Amino acid sequence: MKGVCAERLAERQSAARVARSFMRLGSHKPGKVQARRVVDRNSQRCERRAGPIQLRAASYELRQFGRLVGMEAEPKLERTLGLGGAVTLNLLDMIGVGPFITLPLLLGAMGGPQAMLGWVLGAGLAVCDGMVWAELGAMMPEAGGTYVYLRKMFGGGLGRLLSFLFVFQLCFSAPLSVASGCIGLSQYATYLWPALVGKTIWVAIAAVGVAVLLLYRKLDRVRVLSVGLLVVVLGTIGWAVVTGLLHGHWGNVVAFSPGAFVLDRGFFMGLGSAMLIATYDYWGYYNVTFLGGEVRDAGRTIPRAVLLSIGIVFVLYMALNASVLSVLPAGRLLAAQNLEARRALLSQMMQVAYGSPTAGKIAAVLVMVTAFASVFSLLLGYSRIPFAAARDGNFIGAFGRLHRTKKFPHVALLALAGVACLCCFFSLGEVIAALVVLRILLQFGLQHVGVMLLRRQRPEMRRPFRMWLYPLPPVLALLGFGFLVVERVGFGRQVMLAGVVALVGCLVYAGRRICGGMKESGRA
């Protein structure tokens, strides 16, 4: 008994000596390199003496010392995402329910199949914008994407304000994006079960809940699930294209009405509306940048994932919409004003092509899976942004928590999902318009200005990927986004909404600063 007591006393004395050395060194505020060496050396010493009491005491003092020198160990995201997984998640984000329900809206905007021009110009705009994302994502591969970029591009107080505003607007725009997929899913559900008409809101909310349950796991397991969802998505589009080839009349795709390309005021107004809808359908190629802290070899993987995703989706969208028009001519779609024709476009196509309601129901199921896959990917990517802001001391601290065992930002995921459920009470058209304008004015435009500012002020920064034909991509992207925001009927409402969000965000930021609710971060 005396031997055991003597051993424990020796362990306590040894732990006390280690702790005193930590505290003395901490009082001199050493550099990080020197501090890390001391921590490593004393950690090895503790392991050699391997007593349970000493190890507990020494590990506590290690944590205290880490806090003194700014080295406190926090759970970190693991870099496990390669090029294949990055492209998969981008495609899931991009190919949601949008192309299956927005073609009638594009046709209505331009009055005929010339609306396909909206897809072509939208792809060009996506490439210009994607170049900006690719350069920034390769330079700053951290969780949070735009949040990190704005903070570093503008710097100081302005950088903190703009990055805060981005996260603040994200609390509205990200749930709107998620809700759009859920609303589309619920609309196809009414094709299968007409009894759900009038109850689509609850179907949409249920879709959010299922996505959260599936995302409540580590990223490596999520990636396996995402591959399965992508197979369904690509299979659905492939079936539509093959159906068009076998049962369609391709003359319908170019059956332009007289005066279709008269470049008057009405043409450009319609083109602006068509490009806005196409832009919504293309968005998602940047999803991998929000997961920058989990990407392997980010300097090469992120640019490739962004540009590959845009190219793949452009080909798929053109083939899909041409196939639909070959079976359902533009005149027929424009004449059909009932909700069923607009909500279940692919199901209508399959029913007409095969002459069987069963084919339409199978298509509805596949589109519902596709819509759910988009919701799944959106929640995954967006949950990392408030997480990064909270870790930086520039947002609510609870959002910076990682799940204790599964290592993902569970608080951010649950919060965004909760707001998305509320957004499901709005109509699809309102959701899309508000989402696009908010993003352009409070995110994309700031990035385009910031990347040019960074090129000018910090030319020495390492850039693993440099955008091609600089400065054309950010300049053309600014002009293109400005055109599709302004050149539409009733655009003022969405611009006013963005202004209100920005004003409220500034007031919240100022209030938190005055009340001392935001700590200064050492991150540049």
Coordinates of C-alpha atoms in Angstrom, one line a residue:
M1 CA 0.0 0.0 0.0
K2 CA 2.8 2.4 0.9
G3 CA 4.5 1.6 -2.5
V4 CA 1.3 2.5 -4.4
C5 CA 1.0 5.8 -2.5
A6 CA 4.7 6.6 -3.1
E7 CA 4.3 6.0 -6.8
R8 CA 1.2 8.2 -7.1
L9 CA 3.0 11.0 -5.1
A10 CA 6.0 10.7 -7.5
E11 CA 3.6 11.0 -10.5
R12 CA 2.0 14.1 -9.1
Q13 CA 5.4 15.7 -8.5
S14 CA 6.5 14.9 -12.0
A15 CA 3.3 16.3 -13.5
A16 CA 3.7 19.5 -11.4
R17 CA 7.2 20.0 -12.8
V18 CA 6.0 19.6 -16.3
A19 CA 3.1 22.0 -15.6
R20 CA 5.5 24.6 -14.1
S21 CA 7.7 24.5 -17.2
F22 CA 4.7 25.0 -19.4
M23 CA 3.5 28.0 -17.4
R24 CA 6.9 29.6 -17.3
L25 CA 7.3 29.3 -21.1
G26 CA 3.7 30.5 -21.6
S27 CA 4.5 33.7 -19.7
H28 CA 7.2 34.6 -22.2
K29 CA 4.8 34.2 -25.1
P30 CA 7.0 32.1 -27.4
G31 CA 6.6 31.8 -31.1
K32 CA 4.4 29.0 -32.5
V33 CA 7.3 26.9 -33.8
Q34 CA 9.2 27.0 -30.4
A35 CA 5.9 26.4 -28.5
R36 CA 5.1 23.4 -30.7
R37 CA 8.5 21.9 -30.0
V38 CA 8.1 22.3 -26.2
V39 CA 4.7 20.7 -26.3
D40 CA 5.9 17.8 -28.4
R41 CA 9.0 17.3 -26.1
N42 CA 6.9 17.3 -22.9
S43 CA 4.3 15.1 -24.5
Q44 CA 6.9 12.5 -25.2
R45 CA 8.2 12.8 -21.6
C46 CA 4.7 12.2 -20.3
E47 CA 4.4 9.1 -22.5
R48 CA 7.6 7.6 -21.2
R49 CA 6.5 8.0 -17.6
A50 CA 3.1 6.7 -18.5
G51 CA 1.2 6.9 -15.2
P52 CA -2.5 7.5 -15.3
I53 CA -2.6 10.4 -12.8
Q54 CA 0.4 12.1 -14.5
L55 CA -1.1 11.7 -18.0
R56 CA -4.4 13.2 -17.0
A57 CA -2.6 16.1 -15.2
A58 CA -0.1 16.7 -18.0
S59 CA -2.7 16.6 -20.7
Y60 CA -4.7 19.3 -18.8
E61 CA -1.6 21.5 -18.5
L62 CA -0.9 20.9 -22.2
R63 CA -4.3 22.3 -23.0
Q64 CA -3.8 25.3 -20.7
F65 CA -0.4 26.0 -22.3
G66 CA -1.9 25.7 -25.8
R67 CA -4.5 28.4 -24.9
L68 CA -1.7 30.7 -23.7
V69 CA 0.2 30.5 -27.0
G70 CA -2.8 30.4 -29.3
M71 CA -2.3 26.7 -30.1
E72 CA -5.4 25.2 -28.6
A73 CA -6.2 22.0 -30.3
E74 CA -9.6 21.9 -31.9
P75 CA -11.3 19.2 -33.9
K76 CA -10.4 19.6 -37.5
L77 CA -12.0 18.6 -40.8
E78 CA -10.3 15.7 -42.5
R79 CA -9.0 16.0 -46.2
T80 CA -10.6 12.9 -47.7
L81 CA -12.4 14.3 -50.8
G82 CA -10.8 13.6 -54.2
L83 CA -11.6 14.7 -57.7
G84 CA -14.2 12.1 -58.3
G85 CA -16.1 12.8 -55.1
A86 CA -15.9 16.6 -55.7
V87 CA -17.4 16.3 -59.2
T88 CA -20.0 13.9 -57.8
L89 CA -21.1 16.4 -55.1
N90 CA -21.1 19.3 -57.6
L91 CA -23.3 17.4 -60.1
L92 CA -25.7 16.4 -57.4
D93 CA -26.0 20.1 -56.4
M94 CA -26.4 21.3 -60.0
I95 CA -28.7 18.6 -61.4
G96 CA -31.6 19.0 -59.1
V97 CA -35.3 19.3 -59.9
G98 CA -34.6 22.5 -61.8
P99 CA -34.2 21.3 -65.4
F100 CA -37.3 19.1 -65.0
I101 CA -39.6 21.9 -64.0
T102 CA -38.1 25.1 -65.4
L103 CA -38.3 24.5 -69.2
P104 CA -41.9 25.7 -69.5
L105 CA -40.8 28.9 -67.6
L106 CA -37.9 29.4 -70.1
L107 CA -40.3 28.8 -73.1
G108 CA -42.8 31.2 -71.6
A109 CA -40.1 33.9 -71.1
M110 CA -39.1 33.9 -74.8
G111 CA -42.2 32.5 -76.5
G112 CA -40.6 29.5 -78.2
P113 CA -37.7 27.1 -78.6
Q114 CA -35.3 30.1 -79.0
A115 CA -35.3 30.0 -75.2
M116 CA -32.6 27.3 -75.6
L117 CA -30.3 30.4 -76.1
G118 CA -30.8 31.0 -72.4
W119 CA -29.1 27.7 -71.6
V120 CA -26.2 28.5 -74.0
L121 CA -25.5 32.0 -72.6
G122 CA -26.1 30.7 -69.1
A123 CA -23.4 28.2 -69.5
G124 CA -21.0 30.9 -70.8
L125 CA -21.8 33.0 -67.7
A126 CA -21.2 30.0 -65.5
V127 CA -17.7 29.4 -67.1
C128 CA -16.7 33.1 -66.4
D129 CA -17.9 32.9 -62.9
G130 CA -16.5 29.4 -62.4
M131 CA -13.0 30.7 -63.3
V132 CA -13.2 33.1 -60.4
W133 CA -14.3 30.3 -58.0
A134 CA -11.5 28.1 -59.3
E135 CA -8.8 30.6 -58.7
L136 CA -10.0 31.5 -55.2
G137 CA -10.7 27.9 -54.2
A138 CA -7.2 26.8 -55.2
M139 CA -5.6 29.7 -53.3
M140 CA -7.7 29.4 -50.1
P141 CA -8.9 25.8 -49.7
E142 CA -10.7 26.2 -46.4
A143 CA -14.1 25.3 -45.2
G144 CA -16.5 28.2 -45.9
G145 CA -15.7 29.2 -49.4
T146 CA -16.9 32.8 -50.0
Y147 CA -16.7 33.6 -46.3
V148 CA -12.9 33.0 -46.3
Y149 CA -12.4 34.7 -49.7
L150 CA -14.2 38.0 -48.7
R151 CA -12.3 38.1 -45.4
K152 CA -8.9 37.9 -47.1
M153 CA -9.7 39.8 -50.3
F154 CA -10.9 43.0 -48.6
G155 CA -9.1 42.6 -45.3
G156 CA -9.6 44.6 -42.0
G157 CA -12.9 45.8 -40.9
L158 CA -14.4 45.8 -44.3
G159 CA -13.5 42.2 -44.9
R160 CA -15.0 41.2 -41.6
L161 CA -18.2 43.1 -42.4
L162 CA -18.6 41.7 -45.9
S163 CA -17.8 38.1 -44.8
F164 CA -20.4 38.5 -42.0
L165 CA -23.0 39.8 -44.5
F166 CA -22.3 36.8 -46.7
V167 CA -23.0 34.4 -43.9
F168 CA -26.0 36.4 -42.8
Q169 CA -27.6 36.3 -46.3
L170 CA -26.7 32.7 -46.5
C171 CA -29.1 32.0 -43.6
F172 CA -31.8 33.1 -46.1
S173 CA -30.5 32.1 -49.5
A174 CA -29.2 28.6 -48.7
P175 CA -32.5 27.5 -47.2
L176 CA -34.2 29.0 -50.2
S177 CA -32.1 26.9 -52.5
V178 CA -32.8 23.8 -50.4
A179 CA -36.5 24.6 -50.4
S180 CA -36.7 24.9 -54.2
G181 CA -35.6 21.3 -54.5
C182 CA -38.1 20.2 -51.9
I183 CA -40.9 22.1 -53.5
G184 CA -40.1 20.5 -56.9
L185 CA -40.0 17.1 -55.3
S186 CA -43.4 17.6 -53.7
Q187 CA -44.9 18.8 -57.1
Y188 CA -43.9 15.5 -58.7
A189 CA -45.3 13.7 -55.7
T190 CA -48.7 15.0 -56.5
Y191 CA -48.5 13.4 -60.0
L192 CA -48.1 10.0 -58.3
W193 CA -50.6 10.6 -55.5
P194 CA -53.2 13.2 -56.4
A195 CA -54.5 13.1 -52.8
L196 CA -51.4 15.0 -51.8
V197 CA -52.6 18.1 -53.7
G198 CA -52.9 20.8 -51.0
K199 CA -50.4 19.0 -48.8
T200 CA -47.3 19.5 -50.8
I201 CA -45.8 21.8 -48.1
W202 CA -45.6 18.9 -45.6
V203 CA -44.1 16.6 -48.3
A204 CA -41.3 19.2 -48.9
I205 CA -40.6 19.5 -45.1
A206 CA -40.4 15.8 -44.8
A207 CA -37.8 15.7 -47.6
V208 CA -35.7 18.1 -45.5
G209 CA -35.9 15.9 -42.5
V210 CA -34.9 12.8 -44.4
A211 CA -31.9 14.6 -45.9
V212 CA -30.7 15.6 -42.4
L213 CA -31.0 12.1 -41.1
L214 CA -28.8 10.8 -44.0
L215 CA -26.2 13.6 -43.5
Y216 CA -25.8 12.8 -39.8
R217 CA -22.6 10.8 -40.5
K218 CA -19.0 11.2 -41.5
L219 CA -18.1 12.6 -44.9
D220 CA -16.6 9.3 -46.2
R221 CA -19.9 7.5 -45.7
V222 CA -21.8 10.5 -47.2
R223 CA -19.7 10.2 -50.3
V224 CA -20.7 6.5 -50.9
L225 CA -24.3 7.5 -50.6
S226 CA -23.8 10.4 -53.0
V227 CA -22.4 8.1 -55.7
G228 CA -25.6 6.0 -55.6
L229 CA -27.8 9.1 -55.9
L230 CA -25.7 10.4 -58.8
V231 CA -26.3 7.1 -60.7
V232 CA -30.0 7.6 -60.4
V233 CA -29.7 11.3 -61.5
L234 CA -27.7 10.4 -64.6
G235 CA -29.9 7.4 -65.4
T236 CA -33.0 9.6 -65.4
I237 CA -31.4 12.1 -67.8
G238 CA -30.1 9.3 -69.9
W239 CA -33.6 7.7 -70.2
A240 CA -35.1 11.1 -71.2
V241 CA -32.4 11.5 -74.0
V242 CA -32.9 8.0 -75.3
T243 CA -36.7 8.5 -75.3
G244 CA -36.3 11.6 -77.4
L245 CA -34.0 9.9 -79.9
L246 CA -36.5 7.0 -80.3
H247 CA -39.8 8.7 -80.1
G248 CA -39.2 12.4 -80.7
H249 CA -39.4 14.6 -83.8
W250 CA -36.3 16.7 -83.8
G251 CA -37.8 19.3 -86.1
N252 CA -39.7 20.6 -83.1
V253 CA -36.4 21.7 -81.4
V254 CA -35.8 24.3 -84.1
A255 CA -39.5 25.2 -84.9
F256 CA -39.0 28.9 -84.4
S257 CA -41.9 31.2 -84.8
P258 CA -41.7 34.2 -87.2
G259 CA -39.8 37.1 -85.6
A260 CA -38.3 34.9 -82.9
F261 CA -34.9 36.6 -83.2
V262 CA -36.0 40.2 -83.7
L263 CA -33.7 42.1 -81.3
D264 CA -36.2 44.4 -79.7
R265 CA -36.9 45.3 -76.1
G266 CA -39.2 42.3 -75.6
F267 CA -36.5 39.9 -76.9
F268 CA -33.9 41.2 -74.3
M269 CA -36.4 41.2 -71.5
G270 CA -37.3 37.6 -72.2
L271 CA -33.7 36.7 -72.6
G272 CA -32.9 38.2 -69.2
S273 CA -35.7 36.1 -67.6
A274 CA -34.6 33.0 -69.4
M275 CA -31.0 33.5 -68.3
L276 CA -32.0 34.0 -64.7
I277 CA -33.8 30.7 -64.7
A278 CA -30.9 28.9 -66.5
T279 CA -28.4 30.4 -64.0
Y280 CA -30.4 29.0 -61.2
D281 CA -30.3 25.6 -62.9
Y282 CA -26.5 25.8 -63.4
W283 CA -25.6 26.9 -60.0
G284 CA -23.8 24.4 -57.8
Y285 CA -20.5 24.1 -59.7
Y286 CA -18.8 25.9 -56.8
N287 CA -20.2 23.5 -54.1
V288 CA -16.7 21.9 -53.7
T289 CA -15.2 25.2 -52.5
F290 CA -17.4 25.2 -49.5
L291 CA -15.8 21.9 -48.6
G292 CA -12.3 23.2 -49.2
G293 CA -11.0 22.1 -45.8
E294 CA -11.9 18.5 -46.8
V295 CA -10.4 18.3 -50.3
R296 CA -7.2 16.5 -51.1
D297 CA -4.7 18.3 -53.3
A298 CA -7.1 21.3 -53.4
G299 CA -4.9 23.4 -55.7
R300 CA -5.6 20.9 -58.5
T301 CA -8.8 19.3 -57.4
I302 CA -11.0 22.3 -56.9
P303 CA -10.4 24.0 -60.3
R304 CA -10.8 20.8 -62.2
A305 CA -14.0 19.9 -60.3
V306 CA -15.5 23.4 -61.0
L307 CA -14.8 23.4 -64.7
L308 CA -15.6 19.7 -65.3
S309 CA -18.9 20.1 -63.6
I310 CA -20.0 23.0 -65.8
G311 CA -19.0 21.2 -69.0
I312 CA -20.8 18.0 -68.0
V313 CA -24.0 19.7 -67.0
F314 CA -24.1 21.9 -70.1
V315 CA -24.1 18.8 -72.3
L316 CA -26.7 17.0 -70.2
Y317 CA -29.0 20.0 -70.0
M318 CA -28.9 20.7 -73.8
A319 CA -29.6 17.0 -74.5
L320 CA -32.4 16.7 -71.9
N321 CA -34.3 19.8 -73.0
A322 CA -33.9 19.1 -76.7
S323 CA -35.3 15.6 -76.0
V324 CA -38.3 17.0 -74.1
L325 CA -39.0 19.5 -76.9
S326 CA -38.8 16.8 -79.5
V327 CA -41.6 14.9 -77.8
L328 CA -43.6 17.9 -76.4
P329 CA -43.4 20.8 -78.9
A330 CA -43.0 24.3 -77.5
G331 CA -46.5 25.3 -78.8
R332 CA -48.1 22.5 -76.8
L333 CA -46.3 23.4 -73.6
L334 CA -47.1 27.1 -73.9
A335 CA -50.8 26.3 -74.6
A336 CA -51.0 24.0 -71.5
Q337 CA -51.8 26.3 -68.6
N338 CA -52.8 23.7 -66.1
L339 CA -50.6 22.9 -63.1
E340 CA -50.0 19.3 -64.0
A341 CA -48.4 20.2 -67.3
R342 CA -46.0 22.6 -65.6
R343 CA -45.3 20.5 -62.5
A344 CA -44.6 17.1 -64.0
L345 CA -43.0 17.9 -67.3
L346 CA -40.9 14.7 -67.6
S347 CA -43.8 12.5 -66.6
Q348 CA -45.9 14.1 -69.3
M349 CA -43.2 13.5 -71.8
M350 CA -42.8 9.8 -70.9
Q351 CA -46.6 9.3 -70.9
V352 CA -46.9 10.8 -74.4
A353 CA -43.8 9.0 -75.8
Y354 CA -44.8 5.5 -74.5
G355 CA -48.6 6.0 -74.4
S356 CA -48.6 4.7 -70.8
P357 CA -49.3 6.4 -67.5
T358 CA -47.0 3.9 -65.9
A359 CA -44.0 5.4 -67.7
G360 CA -45.0 8.8 -66.4
K361 CA -45.1 7.5 -62.8
I362 CA -41.7 5.9 -63.1
A363 CA -40.4 9.2 -64.4
A364 CA -42.0 11.0 -61.4
V365 CA -40.2 8.6 -59.0
L366 CA -36.9 9.2 -60.6
V367 CA -37.3 13.0 -60.6
M368 CA -38.2 12.9 -56.9
V369 CA -35.0 11.0 -56.2
T370 CA -33.1 13.5 -58.3
A371 CA -34.6 16.4 -56.4
F372 CA -33.8 14.8 -53.1
A373 CA -30.2 14.2 -54.2
S374 CA -29.8 18.0 -54.8
V375 CA -31.3 18.8 -51.4
F376 CA -28.8 16.3 -49.9
S377 CA -25.8 17.9 -51.6
L378 CA -26.9 21.5 -50.8
L379 CA -27.3 20.9 -47.1
L380 CA -23.9 19.2 -47.0
G381 CA -22.0 22.1 -48.7
Y382 CA -23.8 25.0 -47.1
S383 CA -23.5 23.7 -43.5
R384 CA -19.7 24.3 -43.7
I385 CA -20.0 28.0 -44.2
P386 CA -21.5 29.2 -40.9
F387 CA -19.2 26.6 -39.3
A388 CA -16.1 28.4 -40.7
A389 CA -17.5 31.8 -39.7
A390 CA -18.2 30.7 -36.2
R391 CA -14.7 29.2 -35.8
D392 CA -13.3 32.6 -37.0
G393 CA -15.2 34.4 -34.3
N394 CA -17.4 36.2 -36.8
F395 CA -20.7 34.4 -36.3
I396 CA -22.7 32.7 -33.6
G397 CA -20.3 30.5 -31.6
A398 CA -22.6 27.4 -31.5
F399 CA -22.3 27.0 -35.3
G400 CA -18.6 26.2 -34.9
R401 CA -19.2 22.9 -33.1
L402 CA -18.3 19.6 -34.6
H403 CA -20.2 16.4 -33.7
R404 CA -18.1 14.8 -31.0
T405 CA -17.8 11.4 -32.7
K406 CA -18.7 11.9 -36.4
K407 CA -16.8 15.1 -36.9
F408 CA -19.2 17.2 -39.0
P409 CA -20.8 20.7 -38.2
H410 CA -24.1 19.4 -36.8
V411 CA -25.4 22.6 -35.4
A412 CA -25.0 24.5 -38.7
L413 CA -26.7 21.6 -40.5
L414 CA -29.7 21.6 -38.2
A415 CA -30.1 25.4 -38.2
L416 CA -30.1 25.6 -42.0
A417 CA -32.5 22.7 -42.3
G418 CA -34.9 24.4 -39.9
V419 CA -35.0 27.6 -41.9
A420 CA -35.4 25.6 -45.1
C421 CA -38.6 24.0 -43.7
L422 CA -40.0 27.5 -43.2
C423 CA -39.1 28.5 -46.8
C424 CA -41.1 25.5 -48.1
F425 CA -44.3 27.6 -47.4
F426 CA -43.4 29.9 -50.4
S427 CA -44.1 29.3 -54.1
L428 CA -41.3 28.0 -56.4
G429 CA -41.2 31.1 -58.6
E430 CA -40.8 33.4 -55.6
V431 CA -38.1 31.2 -54.1
I432 CA -36.0 31.1 -57.3
A433 CA -36.2 34.9 -58.0
A434 CA -35.3 35.8 -54.4
L435 CA -32.5 33.3 -54.3
V436 CA -30.8 34.4 -57.5
V437 CA -30.8 38.1 -56.8
L438 CA -29.7 37.7 -53.2
R439 CA -26.7 35.6 -54.3
I440 CA -25.7 37.9 -57.2
L441 CA -25.8 41.2 -55.2
L442 CA -24.4 39.9 -51.9
Q443 CA -22.0 37.2 -53.0
F444 CA -21.0 36.8 -56.6
G445 CA -20.5 40.5 -57.4
L446 CA -18.4 41.0 -54.3
Q447 CA -16.2 38.0 -55.3
H448 CA -15.6 39.3 -58.8
V449 CA -14.5 42.7 -57.5
G450 CA -12.5 41.1 -54.8
V451 CA -10.5 38.7 -57.1
M452 CA -9.4 41.7 -59.2
L453 CA -8.5 43.7 -56.1
L454 CA -6.4 40.8 -54.8
R455 CA -4.6 40.4 -58.1
R456 CA -3.6 44.1 -57.9
Q457 CA -2.7 44.3 -54.3
R458 CA -1.3 40.9 -53.6
P459 CA 0.4 39.7 -56.8
E460 CA 2.9 37.7 -54.8
M461 CA 0.3 35.3 -53.4
R462 CA 0.6 31.7 -54.5
R463 CA -2.0 30.9 -57.1
P464 CA -2.1 27.1 -58.0
F465 CA -4.6 28.0 -60.7
R466 CA -4.7 31.3 -62.6
M467 CA -7.9 32.0 -64.5
W468 CA -7.6 32.1 -68.2
L469 CA -7.8 35.4 -70.2
Y470 CA -7.7 37.5 -67.0
P471 CA -9.4 40.0 -66.5
L472 CA -12.2 39.0 -68.9
P473 CA -13.9 36.3 -66.8
P474 CA -14.7 38.5 -63.8
V475 CA -15.6 41.5 -66.0
L476 CA -17.9 39.5 -68.2
A477 CA -19.5 37.8 -65.2
L478 CA -20.2 41.1 -63.6
L479 CA -21.9 42.4 -66.9
G480 CA -23.8 39.1 -67.4
F481 CA -25.2 39.0 -63.8
G482 CA -26.1 42.6 -63.9
F483 CA -28.0 42.1 -67.2
L484 CA -30.1 39.2 -65.9
V485 CA -30.9 41.0 -62.7
V486 CA -32.1 44.2 -64.3
E487 CA -33.4 43.1 -67.6
R488 CA -36.6 41.5 -66.2
V489 CA -40.1 42.6 -65.4
G490 CA -40.5 43.3 -61.7
F491 CA -36.9 43.0 -60.8
G492 CA -37.2 45.8 -58.2
R493 CA -38.8 43.6 -55.6
Q494 CA -35.9 41.2 -55.4
V495 CA -33.4 44.1 -55.4
M496 CA -35.3 45.7 -52.6
L497 CA -35.2 42.4 -50.7
A498 CA -31.4 42.2 -51.1
G499 CA -31.1 45.7 -49.8
V500 CA -33.2 45.0 -46.7
V501 CA -31.2 41.8 -46.0
A502 CA -27.9 43.8 -46.3
L503 CA -29.2 46.7 -44.1
V504 CA -30.4 44.3 -41.4
G505 CA -27.2 42.4 -41.6
C506 CA -25.2 45.6 -41.1
L507 CA -27.3 46.5 -38.1
V508 CA -26.8 43.1 -36.5
Y509 CA -23.1 43.3 -37.2
A510 CA -22.8 46.7 -35.6
G511 CA -24.9 45.6 -32.6
R512 CA -22.7 42.6 -32.0
R513 CA -19.5 44.8 -32.3
I514 CA -20.9 47.3 -29.8
C515 CA -22.0 44.7 -27.4
G516 CA -18.6 42.8 -27.7
G517 CA -20.3 39.8 -29.1
M518 CA -17.6 39.1 -31.7
K519 CA -14.1 38.3 -30.9
E520 CA -11.2 39.3 -33.0
S521 CA -9.6 36.4 -34.8
G522 CA -6.0 35.9 -35.6
R523 CA -6.7 34.5 -39.0
A524 CA -5.8 36.8 -41.9

